[in-house]
CSV table of C-alpha atoms (C1' of nucleotides) in Angstrom, one decimal:
chain,number,residue,atom,x,y,z
A,1166,MET,CA,176.8,12.8,-8.3
A,1167,PRO,CA,175.1,13.3,-11.6
A,1168,ILE,CA,175.0,10.3,-13.9
A,1169,ASN,CA,177.9,10.1,-16.4
A,1170,LEU,CA,176.4,9.7,-19.8
A,1171,ASN,CA,179.7,8.5,-21.3
A,1172,ASP,CA,179.8,5.5,-19.0
A,1173,PRO,CA,179.1,2.5,-21.3
A,1174,ARG,CA,177.0,0.9,-18.5
A,1175,VAL,CA,174.8,4.0,-18.5
A,1176,ARG,CA,174.4,4.0,-22.2
A,1177,LYS,CA,173.5,0.3,-22.2
A,1178,THR,CA,171.0,0.7,-19.4
A,1179,ARG,CA,169.3,3.7,-21.1
A,1180,LYS,CA,169.2,2.0,-24.5
A,1181,GLU,CA,167.6,-1.1,-22.9
A,1182,LEU,CA,165.0,1.0,-21.1
A,1183,GLN,CA,164.1,2.8,-24.2
A,1184,ASN,CA,163.9,-0.3,-26.4
A,1185,ALA,CA,161.8,-2.1,-23.8
A,1186,PHE,CA,159.5,1.0,-23.5
A,1187,VAL,CA,159.0,1.2,-27.3
A,1188,ARG,CA,158.2,-2.5,-27.5
A,1189,LEU,CA,155.7,-2.1,-24.7
A,1190,ILE,CA,154.0,0.9,-26.2
A,1191,LEU,CA,153.6,-0.8,-29.5
A,1192,CYS,CA,152.3,-3.9,-27.8
A,1193,LYS,CA,150.0,-2.7,-25.1
A,1194,GLY,CA,149.8,1.1,-25.4
A,1195,TYR,CA,151.3,3.9,-23.3
A,1196,ASP,CA,148.8,4.3,-20.6
A,1197,SER,CA,148.7,0.8,-19.3
A,1198,ILE,CA,152.5,0.5,-18.9
A,1199,SER,CA,153.9,0.6,-15.4
A,1200,ILE,CA,157.5,1.3,-14.3
A,1201,GLN,CA,157.6,-2.3,-13.2
A,1202,ASP,CA,156.7,-3.4,-16.7
A,1203,ILE,CA,159.6,-1.4,-18.1
A,1204,ALA,CA,162.0,-2.8,-15.6
A,1205,SER,CA,160.9,-6.4,-16.2
A,1206,GLU,CA,160.9,-6.0,-20.0
A,1207,SER,CA,164.3,-4.5,-20.0
A,1208,ASP,CA,165.8,-6.8,-17.4
A,1209,THR,CA,166.9,-4.1,-15.1
A,1210,ALA,CA,166.1,-3.4,-11.5
A,1211,ARG,CA,163.1,-1.1,-11.0
A,1212,ILE,CA,165.1,1.3,-8.9
A,1213,THR,CA,167.5,1.8,-11.9
A,1214,PHE,CA,164.7,3.4,-13.8
A,1215,TYR,CA,164.3,6.1,-11.2
A,1216,ARG,CA,168.1,6.7,-11.3
A,1217,HIS,CA,167.6,7.8,-14.9
A,1218,TYR,CA,164.1,9.1,-15.3
A,1219,LYS,CA,161.5,10.8,-13.2
A,1220,ASP,CA,158.6,9.0,-14.8
A,1221,LYS,CA,157.3,7.4,-18.0
A,1222,GLU,CA,156.8,10.8,-19.6
A,1223,GLU,CA,160.5,11.7,-19.2
A,1224,LEU,CA,161.5,8.4,-20.8
A,1225,LEU,CA,159.2,9.0,-23.7
A,1226,THR,CA,160.5,12.4,-24.2
A,1227,ASP,CA,164.0,11.0,-24.2
A,1228,CYS,CA,163.1,8.5,-26.8
A,1229,LEU,CA,161.4,11.0,-29.1
A,1230,ASN,CA,163.7,14.0,-28.7
A,1231,THR,CA,166.4,12.2,-30.5
A,1232,LEU,CA,164.0,11.6,-33.3
A,1233,TYR,CA,163.1,15.2,-33.5
A,1234,GLU,CA,166.6,16.4,-33.5
A,1235,ASP,CA,167.7,13.9,-36.1
A,1236,LEU,CA,164.9,15.1,-38.3
A,1237,VAL,CA,165.8,18.8,-37.9
A,1238,GLN,CA,169.5,18.0,-38.5
A,1239,LYS,CA,168.6,16.2,-41.8
A,1240,THR,CA,166.3,19.0,-43.0
A,1241,SER,CA,168.2,21.1,-45.5
A,1242,PRO,CA,167.3,24.8,-46.1
A,1243,ILE,CA,164.5,25.3,-48.6
A,1244,SER,CA,165.2,26.6,-52.1
A,1245,ALA,CA,163.3,26.7,-55.4
A,1246,ALA,CA,166.1,24.8,-57.1
A,1247,GLY,CA,166.0,22.1,-54.5
A,1248,ILE,CA,162.2,21.7,-54.8
A,1249,LEU,CA,162.5,21.4,-58.6
A,1250,ALA,CA,165.1,18.7,-58.1
A,1251,GLY,CA,162.7,16.9,-55.7
A,1252,TYR,CA,164.1,18.0,-52.4
A,1253,SER,CA,161.9,19.7,-49.8
A,1254,PRO,CA,161.3,19.5,-46.0
A,1255,VAL,CA,158.4,17.2,-46.9
A,1256,SER,CA,160.5,14.7,-48.7
A,1257,THR,CA,163.0,14.7,-45.8
A,1258,LEU,CA,160.1,14.0,-43.5
A,1259,TYR,CA,158.9,11.0,-45.5
A,1260,ALA,CA,162.4,9.6,-45.9
A,1261,HIS,CA,162.9,10.0,-42.2
A,1262,ILE,CA,159.6,8.2,-41.4
A,1263,GLU,CA,160.7,5.3,-43.5
A,1264,GLU,CA,164.1,5.2,-41.8
A,1265,GLN,CA,162.7,5.4,-38.2
A,1266,GLU,CA,159.4,3.8,-38.8
A,1267,THR,CA,159.1,2.2,-35.4
A,1268,LEU,CA,159.7,5.4,-33.5
A,1269,TYR,CA,157.3,7.2,-35.7
A,1270,ARG,CA,154.7,4.6,-34.9
A,1271,VAL,CA,155.2,5.3,-31.3
A,1272,LEU,CA,155.0,9.0,-31.9
A,1273,PHE,CA,151.8,8.7,-33.8
A,1274,SER,CA,150.2,6.0,-31.7
A,1275,SER,CA,146.9,7.4,-30.6
A,1276,ARG,CA,146.1,8.1,-27.1
A,1277,GLY,CA,142.7,9.1,-25.7
A,1278,THR,CA,141.9,12.5,-27.1
A,1279,GLN,CA,143.8,11.7,-30.3
A,1280,THR,CA,141.2,9.3,-31.4
A,1281,VAL,CA,138.5,12.0,-31.2
A,1282,ILE,CA,140.7,14.4,-33.3
A,1283,GLU,CA,141.2,11.5,-35.7
A,1284,ARG,CA,137.5,11.1,-36.0
A,1285,MET,CA,137.0,14.8,-36.7
A,1286,ARG,CA,139.7,14.7,-39.3
A,1287,HIS,CA,138.1,11.7,-40.9
A,1288,HIS,CA,134.7,13.4,-40.9
A,1289,MET,CA,136.2,16.5,-42.4
A,1290,ALA,CA,138.0,14.4,-45.1
A,1291,GLU,CA,134.7,12.7,-45.9
A,1292,ARG,CA,133.0,16.1,-46.5
A,1293,ILE,CA,135.8,17.1,-48.7
A,1294,LEU,CA,135.5,13.8,-50.6
A,1295,ASP,CA,131.8,14.6,-51.1
A,1296,ALA,CA,132.8,17.9,-52.6
A,1297,ILE,CA,135.3,16.3,-54.9
A,1298,ARG,CA,132.8,13.7,-56.1
A,1299,GLN,CA,130.2,16.4,-56.5
A,1300,SER,CA,132.5,18.4,-58.7
A,1301,GLY,CA,132.4,15.5,-61.2
A,1302,ARG,CA,136.0,16.2,-62.2
A,1303,ALA,CA,138.9,13.7,-62.4
A,1304,PRO,CA,142.0,15.1,-60.9
A,1305,GLU,CA,145.0,15.8,-63.1
A,1306,SER,CA,147.8,13.2,-62.8
A,1307,ASN,CA,145.5,10.7,-61.0
A,1308,ILE,CA,146.2,11.8,-57.5
A,1309,PRO,CA,144.0,9.7,-55.3
A,1310,PRO,CA,141.1,11.8,-54.0
A,1311,GLU,CA,141.6,10.2,-50.6
A,1312,ILE,CA,145.0,11.9,-50.4
A,1313,ILE,CA,143.6,15.2,-51.4
A,1314,ALA,CA,140.9,14.9,-48.8
A,1315,TYR,CA,143.2,14.0,-45.9
A,1316,HIS,CA,145.7,16.6,-46.9
A,1317,ALA,CA,143.1,19.3,-46.8
A,1318,ALA,CA,141.4,18.0,-43.7
A,1319,SER,CA,144.7,17.8,-41.8
A,1320,ALA,CA,145.4,21.4,-42.8
A,1321,GLN,CA,142.1,22.6,-41.6
A,1322,ILE,CA,142.0,20.8,-38.3
A,1323,GLY,CA,145.7,21.6,-37.7
A,1324,LEU,CA,145.2,25.3,-38.4
A,1325,ALA,CA,142.2,25.4,-36.0
A,1326,ILE,CA,144.3,23.9,-33.3
A,1327,TRP,CA,147.1,26.4,-33.9
A,1328,TRP,CA,144.5,29.2,-33.8
A,1329,LEU,CA,143.1,28.1,-30.4
A,1330,ASP,CA,146.5,27.4,-28.9
A,1331,HIS,CA,147.7,30.8,-29.9
A,1332,GLY,CA,144.9,32.6,-28.2
A,1333,LYS,CA,142.6,33.1,-31.2
A,1334,PRO,CA,144.5,36.1,-32.7
A,1335,TYR,CA,142.0,36.5,-35.6
A,1336,PRO,CA,138.2,36.2,-35.8
A,1337,ALA,CA,136.9,32.7,-36.4
A,1338,SER,CA,135.1,33.6,-39.6
A,1339,TYR,CA,138.3,35.1,-41.1
A,1340,MET,CA,140.2,32.0,-40.2
A,1341,ALA,CA,137.6,29.8,-41.8
A,1342,GLN,CA,137.8,31.9,-45.0
A,1343,ILE,CA,141.6,31.7,-45.1
A,1344,SER,CA,141.6,28.0,-44.4
A,1345,LEU,CA,139.2,27.3,-47.3
A,1346,TRP,CA,141.0,29.7,-49.6
A,1347,LEU,CA,144.5,28.2,-48.9
A,1348,THR,CA,143.1,24.7,-49.5
A,1349,LEU,CA,141.4,25.5,-52.7
A,1350,THR,CA,143.9,27.8,-54.4
A,1351,GLY,CA,147.2,26.8,-52.8
A,1352,VAL,CA,150.2,28.8,-51.7
A,1353,ILE,CA,151.4,29.9,-55.2
A,1354,GLU,CA,148.1,31.7,-56.1
A,1355,THR,CA,148.0,33.1,-52.5
A,1356,MET,CA,151.4,34.6,-52.9
A,1357,GLY,CA,150.4,36.4,-56.1
A,1358,GLY,CA,151.3,33.7,-58.6
A,1359,SER,CA,154.8,32.6,-59.7
A,1360,ASP,CA,156.8,31.7,-62.7
A,1361,PHE,CA,157.9,28.5,-61.0
A,1362,LYS,CA,155.7,25.4,-61.0
A,1363,PRO,CA,156.4,22.3,-58.9
A,1364,PRO,CA,156.7,19.0,-60.6
A,1365,ILE,CA,153.4,17.3,-61.2
A,1366,PRO,CA,153.3,14.2,-59.1
A,1367,MET,CA,153.1,10.9,-61.0
A,1368,LEU,CA,153.3,7.4,-59.9
A,1369,THR,CA,156.3,5.9,-61.7
B,984,MET,CA,121.0,-3.8,-13.1
B,985,PRO,CA,122.3,-1.5,-15.7
B,986,ILE,CA,122.3,2.2,-14.8
B,987,ASN,CA,119.2,4.2,-15.8
B,988,LEU,CA,120.4,7.2,-17.8
B,989,ASN,CA,117.1,8.9,-17.4
B,990,ASP,CA,117.3,9.0,-13.7
B,991,PRO,CA,118.0,12.7,-12.7
B,992,ARG,CA,120.4,11.5,-10.0
B,993,VAL,CA,122.5,9.7,-12.6
B,994,ARG,CA,122.5,12.7,-15.0
B,995,LYS,CA,123.6,15.0,-12.2
B,996,THR,CA,126.4,12.6,-11.0
B,997,ARG,CA,127.7,12.2,-14.5
B,998,LYS,CA,127.6,15.9,-15.3
B,999,GLU,CA,129.5,16.6,-12.1
B,1000,LEU,CA,132.1,13.9,-12.8
B,1001,GLN,CA,132.6,15.3,-16.3
B,1002,ASN,CA,132.8,18.9,-15.2
B,1003,ALA,CA,135.3,18.1,-12.5
B,1004,PHE,CA,137.3,16.1,-14.9
B,1005,VAL,CA,137.5,18.9,-17.4
B,1006,ARG,CA,138.5,21.4,-14.7
B,1007,LEU,CA,141.3,19.0,-13.6
B,1008,ILE,CA,142.6,18.4,-17.1
B,1009,LEU,CA,142.9,22.1,-17.8
B,1010,CYS,CA,144.5,22.7,-14.5
B,1011,LYS,CA,147.0,19.8,-14.0
B,1012,GLY,CA,146.9,17.7,-17.2
B,1013,TYR,CA,145.3,14.4,-17.9
B,1014,ASP,CA,148.1,12.1,-16.9
B,1015,SER,CA,148.5,13.2,-13.3
B,1016,ILE,CA,144.8,12.9,-12.4
B,1017,SER,CA,143.7,10.0,-10.2
B,1018,ILE,CA,140.2,8.7,-9.8
B,1019,GLN,CA,140.4,10.0,-6.2
B,1020,ASP,CA,141.1,13.5,-7.6
B,1021,ILE,CA,138.0,13.3,-9.7
B,1022,ALA,CA,135.9,12.1,-6.8
B,1023,SER,CA,137.1,14.8,-4.5
B,1024,GLU,CA,136.7,17.6,-7.1
B,1025,SER,CA,133.2,16.5,-8.0
B,1026,ASP,CA,132.1,15.9,-4.4
B,1027,THR,CA,131.1,12.3,-5.0
B,1028,ALA,CA,132.2,9.0,-3.4
B,1029,ARG,CA,135.0,7.4,-5.2
B,1030,ILE,CA,133.1,4.2,-5.7
B,1031,THR,CA,130.4,6.2,-7.6
B,1032,PHE,CA,133.0,6.8,-10.3
B,1033,TYR,CA,133.4,3.1,-10.9
B,1034,ARG,CA,129.6,2.6,-11.1
B,1035,HIS,CA,129.7,4.8,-14.2
B,1036,TYR,CA,133.1,4.4,-15.8
B,1037,LYS,CA,135.7,1.8,-16.1
B,1038,ASP,CA,138.5,4.2,-16.0
B,1039,LYS,CA,139.7,7.8,-16.8
B,1040,GLU,CA,139.8,7.0,-20.5
B,1041,GLU,CA,136.1,6.1,-20.6
B,1042,LEU,CA,135.1,9.3,-18.9
B,1043,LEU,CA,137.2,11.3,-21.3
B,1044,THR,CA,135.6,9.5,-24.2
B,1045,ASP,CA,132.2,10.2,-22.8
B,1046,CYS,CA,133.1,13.9,-22.5
B,1047,LEU,CA,134.4,14.2,-26.0
B,1048,ASN,CA,132.0,11.9,-27.9
B,1049,THR,CA,129.2,14.4,-27.3
B,1050,LEU,CA,131.4,17.1,-28.8
B,1051,TYR,CA,132.1,15.1,-31.9
B,1052,GLU,CA,128.5,14.2,-32.5
B,1053,ASP,CA,127.4,17.7,-32.0
B,1054,LEU,CA,129.9,18.9,-34.6
B,1055,VAL,CA,128.8,16.3,-37.1
B,1056,GLN,CA,125.2,17.1,-36.5
B,1057,LYS,CA,125.9,20.8,-37.2
B,1058,THR,CA,127.9,20.2,-40.4
B,1059,SER,CA,125.7,20.8,-43.4
B,1060,PRO,CA,126.4,19.0,-46.7
B,1061,ILE,CA,128.9,20.8,-48.9
B,1062,SER,CA,127.9,22.8,-52.0
B,1063,ALA,CA,129.4,25.4,-54.2
B,1064,ALA,CA,126.6,27.8,-53.5
B,1065,GLY,CA,127.1,27.4,-49.8
B,1066,ILE,CA,130.8,28.1,-50.1
B,1067,LEU,CA,130.2,31.2,-52.1
B,1068,ALA,CA,127.8,32.3,-49.3
B,1069,GLY,CA,130.5,31.6,-46.7
B,1070,TYR,CA,129.3,28.3,-45.4
B,1071,SER,CA,131.6,25.3,-45.4
B,1072,PRO,CA,132.6,22.5,-43.0
B,1073,VAL,CA,135.5,24.7,-42.0
B,1074,SER,CA,133.4,27.6,-40.9
B,1075,THR,CA,131.2,25.2,-39.0
B,1076,LEU,CA,134.3,23.9,-37.2
B,1077,TYR,CA,135.5,27.3,-36.2
B,1078,ALA,CA,132.0,28.3,-35.0
B,1079,HIS,CA,131.8,25.1,-33.0
B,1080,ILE,CA,135.2,25.8,-31.4
B,1081,GLU,CA,134.0,29.2,-30.3
B,1082,GLU,CA,130.9,27.7,-28.9
B,1083,GLN,CA,132.5,24.8,-27.0
B,1084,GLU,CA,135.9,26.4,-26.4
B,1085,THR,CA,136.5,24.7,-23.1
B,1086,LEU,CA,136.0,21.2,-24.4
B,1087,TYR,CA,138.1,21.9,-27.4
B,1088,ARG,CA,140.9,23.1,-25.1
B,1089,VAL,CA,140.6,19.7,-23.4
B,1090,LEU,CA,140.6,17.9,-26.7
B,1091,PHE,CA,143.7,19.8,-28.0
B,1092,SER,CA,145.5,19.8,-24.7
B,1093,SER,CA,148.9,18.2,-25.4
B,1094,ARG,CA,150.0,15.0,-23.9
B,1095,GLY,CA,153.4,13.5,-24.1
B,1096,THR,CA,153.9,12.5,-27.8
B,1097,GLN,CA,151.8,15.5,-28.8
B,1098,THR,CA,154.4,18.0,-27.8
B,1099,VAL,CA,156.9,16.3,-30.1
B,1100,ILE,CA,154.5,16.4,-33.0
B,1101,GLU,CA,153.8,20.0,-32.2
B,1102,ARG,CA,157.5,20.7,-32.4
B,1103,MET,CA,157.8,19.0,-35.7
B,1104,ARG,CA,154.9,21.0,-37.0
B,1105,HIS,CA,156.5,24.1,-35.8
B,1106,HIS,CA,159.8,23.2,-37.4
B,1107,MET,CA,158.0,22.5,-40.7
B,1108,ALA,CA,156.1,25.8,-40.4
B,1109,GLU,CA,159.4,27.7,-39.9
B,1110,ARG,CA,160.9,26.1,-43.0
B,1111,ILE,CA,157.8,27.2,-45.0
B,1112,LEU,CA,158.1,30.7,-43.6
B,1113,ASP,CA,161.7,30.7,-44.8
B,1114,ALA,CA,160.5,29.9,-48.2
B,1115,ILE,CA,157.8,32.6,-48.2
B,1116,ARG,CA,160.3,35.2,-47.0
B,1117,GLN,CA,162.8,34.0,-49.6
B,1118,SER,CA,160.3,34.4,-52.4
B,1119,GLY,CA,160.2,38.1,-51.5
B,1120,ARG,CA,156.5,38.4,-52.3
B,1121,ALA,CA,153.8,39.9,-50.3
B,1122,PRO,CA,150.7,37.7,-50.2
B,1123,GLU,CA,147.5,38.9,-51.8
B,1124,SER,CA,144.9,40.2,-49.4
B,1125,ASN,CA,147.4,40.4,-46.5
B,1126,ILE,CA,147.0,36.8,-45.3
B,1127,PRO,CA,149.5,36.5,-42.4
B,1128,PRO,CA,152.4,34.3,-43.5
B,1129,GLU,CA,152.3,32.5,-40.2
B,1130,ILE,CA,148.8,31.2,-41.0
B,1131,ILE,CA,150.0,30.1,-44.5
B,1132,ALA,CA,152.9,28.3,-42.9
B,1133,TYR,CA,150.8,26.5,-40.2
B,1134,HIS,CA,148.1,25.6,-42.6
B,1135,ALA,CA,150.7,24.0,-44.9
B,1136,ALA,CA,152.7,22.4,-42.1
B,1137,SER,CA,149.6,20.8,-40.6
B,1138,ALA,CA,148.6,19.4,-44.0
B,1139,GLN,CA,152.0,17.9,-44.5
B,1140,ILE,CA,152.4,16.4,-41.0
B,1141,GLY,CA,148.8,15.2,-41.0
B,1142,LEU,CA,149.1,13.5,-44.4
B,1143,ALA,CA,152.2,11.7,-43.3
B,1144,ILE,CA,150.4,10.4,-40.2
B,1145,TRP,CA,147.6,9.3,-42.4
B,1146,TRP,CA,150.0,7.5,-44.7
B,1147,LEU,CA,151.7,5.6,-41.9
B,1148,ASP,CA,148.5,4.8,-40.1
B,1149,HIS,CA,147.1,3.3,-43.4
B,1150,GLY,CA,149.9,1.0,-44.0
B,1151,LYS,CA,152.0,3.1,-46.4
B,1152,PRO,CA,149.8,2.5,-49.5
B,1153,TYR,CA,152.0,4.6,-51.8
B,1154,PRO,CA,155.8,5.2,-52.0
B,1155,ALA,CA,157.2,7.8,-49.7
B,1156,SER,CA,158.6,9.9,-52.6
B,1157,TYR,CA,155.3,10.0,-54.4
B,1158,MET,CA,153.6,11.1,-51.2
B,1159,ALA,CA,156.1,13.8,-50.7
B,1160,GLN,CA,155.5,15.1,-54.2
B,1161,ILE,CA,151.8,15.1,-53.8
B,1162,SER,CA,152.0,16.8,-50.5
B,1163,LEU,CA,154.1,19.6,-51.9
B,1164,TRP,CA,152.0,19.9,-55.0
B,1165,LEU,CA,148.8,20.2,-53.1
B,1166,THR,CA,150.2,22.8,-50.8
B,1167,LEU,CA,151.6,24.9,-53.5
B,1168,THR,CA,148.9,24.7,-56.2
B,1169,GLY,CA,145.7,23.9,-54.1
B,1170,VAL,CA,142.8,21.7,-54.8
B,1171,ILE,CA,141.2,23.7,-57.7
B,1172,GLU,CA,144.3,23.5,-59.8
B,1173,THR,CA,144.7,19.9,-58.9
B,1174,MET,CA,141.2,19.1,-60.0
B,1175,GLY,CA,141.8,20.6,-63.4
B,1176,GLY,CA,140.8,24.1,-62.8
B,1177,SER,CA,137.4,25.5,-62.2
B,1178,ASP,CA,135.2,28.4,-63.2
B,1179,PHE,CA,134.3,28.9,-59.5
B,1180,LYS,CA,136.6,30.9,-57.2
B,1181,PRO,CA,136.2,31.1,-53.5
B,1182,PRO,CA,135.9,34.5,-51.9
B,1183,ILE,CA,139.3,36.2,-51.2
B,1184,PRO,CA,139.6,36.4,-47.4
B,1185,MET,CA,139.8,39.9,-46.1
B,1186,LEU,CA,139.8,41.2,-42.5
B,1187,THR,CA,136.8,43.4,-42.2
C,720,DC,C1',197.4,-5.3,-11.7
C,721,DA,C1',195.4,-2.9,-7.5
C,722,DG,C1',192.6,0.5,-5.8
C,723,DC,C1',189.2,3.8,-6.4
C,724,DT,C1',184.9,5.3,-8.3
C,725,DT,C1',180.5,4.8,-10.0
C,726,DA,C1',176.5,2.2,-11.7
C,727,DT,C1',173.6,-1.5,-10.9
C,728,DG,C1',171.2,-5.2,-8.0
C,729,DT,C1',168.8,-6.8,-3.6
C,730,DT,C1',165.8,-6.2,-0.1
C,731,DA,C1',162.8,-3.6,2.5
C,732,DC,C1',159.4,0.0,3.8
C,733,DA,C1',155.8,3.6,3.9
C,734,DC,C1',152.6,5.4,1.0
C,735,DT,C1',149.1,6.2,-2.7
C,736,DC,C1',145.9,4.4,-5.8
C,737,DT,C1',142.9,0.8,-7.5
C,738,DG,C1',139.1,-2.2,-7.7
C,739,DT,C1',135.7,-4.5,-5.1
C,740,DA,C1',132.4,-5.8,-1.2
C,741,DT,C1',129.0,-4.8,2.4
C,742,DC,C1',125.7,-2.3,4.4
C,743,DA,C1',123.2,2.1,5.3
C,744,DT,C1',120.9,6.2,3.5
C,745,DA,C1',118.6,9.1,0.4
C,746,DA,C1',116.3,10.1,-3.8
C,747,DA,C1',113.3,8.7,-7.6
C,748,DT,C1',109.4,5.9,-9.5
C,749,DT,C1',104.8,3.5,-9.1
D,174,DA,C1',103.3,4.7,0.9
D,175,DA,C1',105.9,1.1,-0.8
D,176,DT,C1',109.3,-0.3,-3.8
D,177,DT,C1',113.1,0.3,-6.6
D,178,DT,C1',117.5,2.2,-7.5
D,179,DA,C1',121.4,5.4,-6.9
D,180,DT,C1',124.6,7.2,-3.8
D,181,DG,C1',127.5,7.3,0.6
D,182,DA,C1',130.5,5.3,4.3
D,183,DT,C1',133.7,2.1,5.6
D,184,DA,C1',136.8,-1.5,4.9
D,185,DC,C1',140.2,-4.5,2.6
D,186,DA,C1',143.5,-6.9,-0.5
D,187,DG,C1',146.5,-6.0,-4.0
D,188,DA,C1',149.4,-3.3,-7.2
D,189,DG,C1',152.3,0.4,-8.2
D,190,DT,C1',155.2,4.3,-6.5
D,191,DG,C1',159.2,6.5,-4.6
D,192,DT,C1',163.0,6.1,-1.5
D,193,DA,C1',166.6,4.1,1.6
D,194,DA,C1',170.6,1.1,3.0
D,195,DC,C1',173.7,-2.0,1.8
D,196,DA,C1',176.0,-5.4,-1.4
D,197,DT,C1',177.9,-6.5,-5.8
D,198,DA,C1',179.9,-5.7,-10.2
D,199,DA,C1',181.7,-3.1,-14.0
D,200,DG,C1',184.6,0.8,-15.5
D,201,DC,C1',188.5,4.0,-14.9
D,202,DT,C1',193.3,5.4,-13.2
D,203,DG,C1',198.0,5.1,-11.7
DNA sequence: CAGCTTATGTTACACTCTGTATCATAAATT
DNA sequence: AATTTATGATACAGAGTGTAACATAAGCTG
């Protein structure tokens, strides 16, 4: 007797569990939420939770999988023409965040280890800000230095995580070199230059 | 009667709690660990845990704070000369990861929401790989396209998180433009060009 | 509409984990 | 050697978990 996902009762129950869960996460954080809390907040019987999900984790996954799939579905294939017209996977992402802000807040809500990574990213960004200030240059098109720094810091921390997660396929020193190179010169230069230039970002 | 951190018994107990905790995280994941587990694994009485830490979270923080502080302490101030000689905060980070690999694995070990972010990053990286392949170019110096893609994807996802966490201080469309621009043209071009070029990364 | 099916609600139970208390023991400090 | 302080053993109340049996209510079908 697997649960019939087309039954309106089931859909209602799941939606209420998910909504209650999201409210609770934003209000008191993931870790301190009990199944009882979810049941109370959603006005369902506690046992009903177990009829749908094994544990909190599974409910969370259910909430966020939809988000991921929706993003993928909305991401159109990349093309130079699209980018010149202002379309890219990045712009899709930002639009999606605005559209589903609450769920993204849940997704990004820090837990435990995350705050340490966040501090490392911040530290890295500060070092990059130092370098920018030290260069004594004002950026073209008034891009806020903070953004430059966080963009670069995220790339560097993220690539390091990728590297470790993938079993350190290259030497650390080589990775560090590449990471710095990519940040400083960008993909176009790395790919041997190009006739095509992206639009210079300006606040309108 | 606050606990005396210089007492060798205290130091021993804490070290054993931390080591046991790290082992357990790597083996069965953070969420499913109970205080009892930590006590058993570390051969201490359960009540001893509570004499040192309020909960799991606090123990985790204790484990990782040291890591963060050690990294910060080892990061030397940035300078163009240093970068030319191969020193940068990035290289410090990679060296530190190699040195403290186990703790970094704990730090990066995915929990719940993280796997969804990871999938988004992967998705973004795949789109970037598409673009690289589509361009039909071979990168200078044989930098693996996978690295380029993950570097860029991390930057873009990370900047989006920063943007949301900081209260969306700029319009989404502007952020998307900047994110793309920085990725494609890099910091040097963004800062109005420079006489100084970083070393081209090569596998030696 | 009546009858069947299926999801939810109620109550109950055994179990694990938590957080705390008390007292005994062992290790450090003086 | 005496005192201080940390750890260990045992116990307990309370909360949360996961499951069961049965009753009720909502949806589907002829």
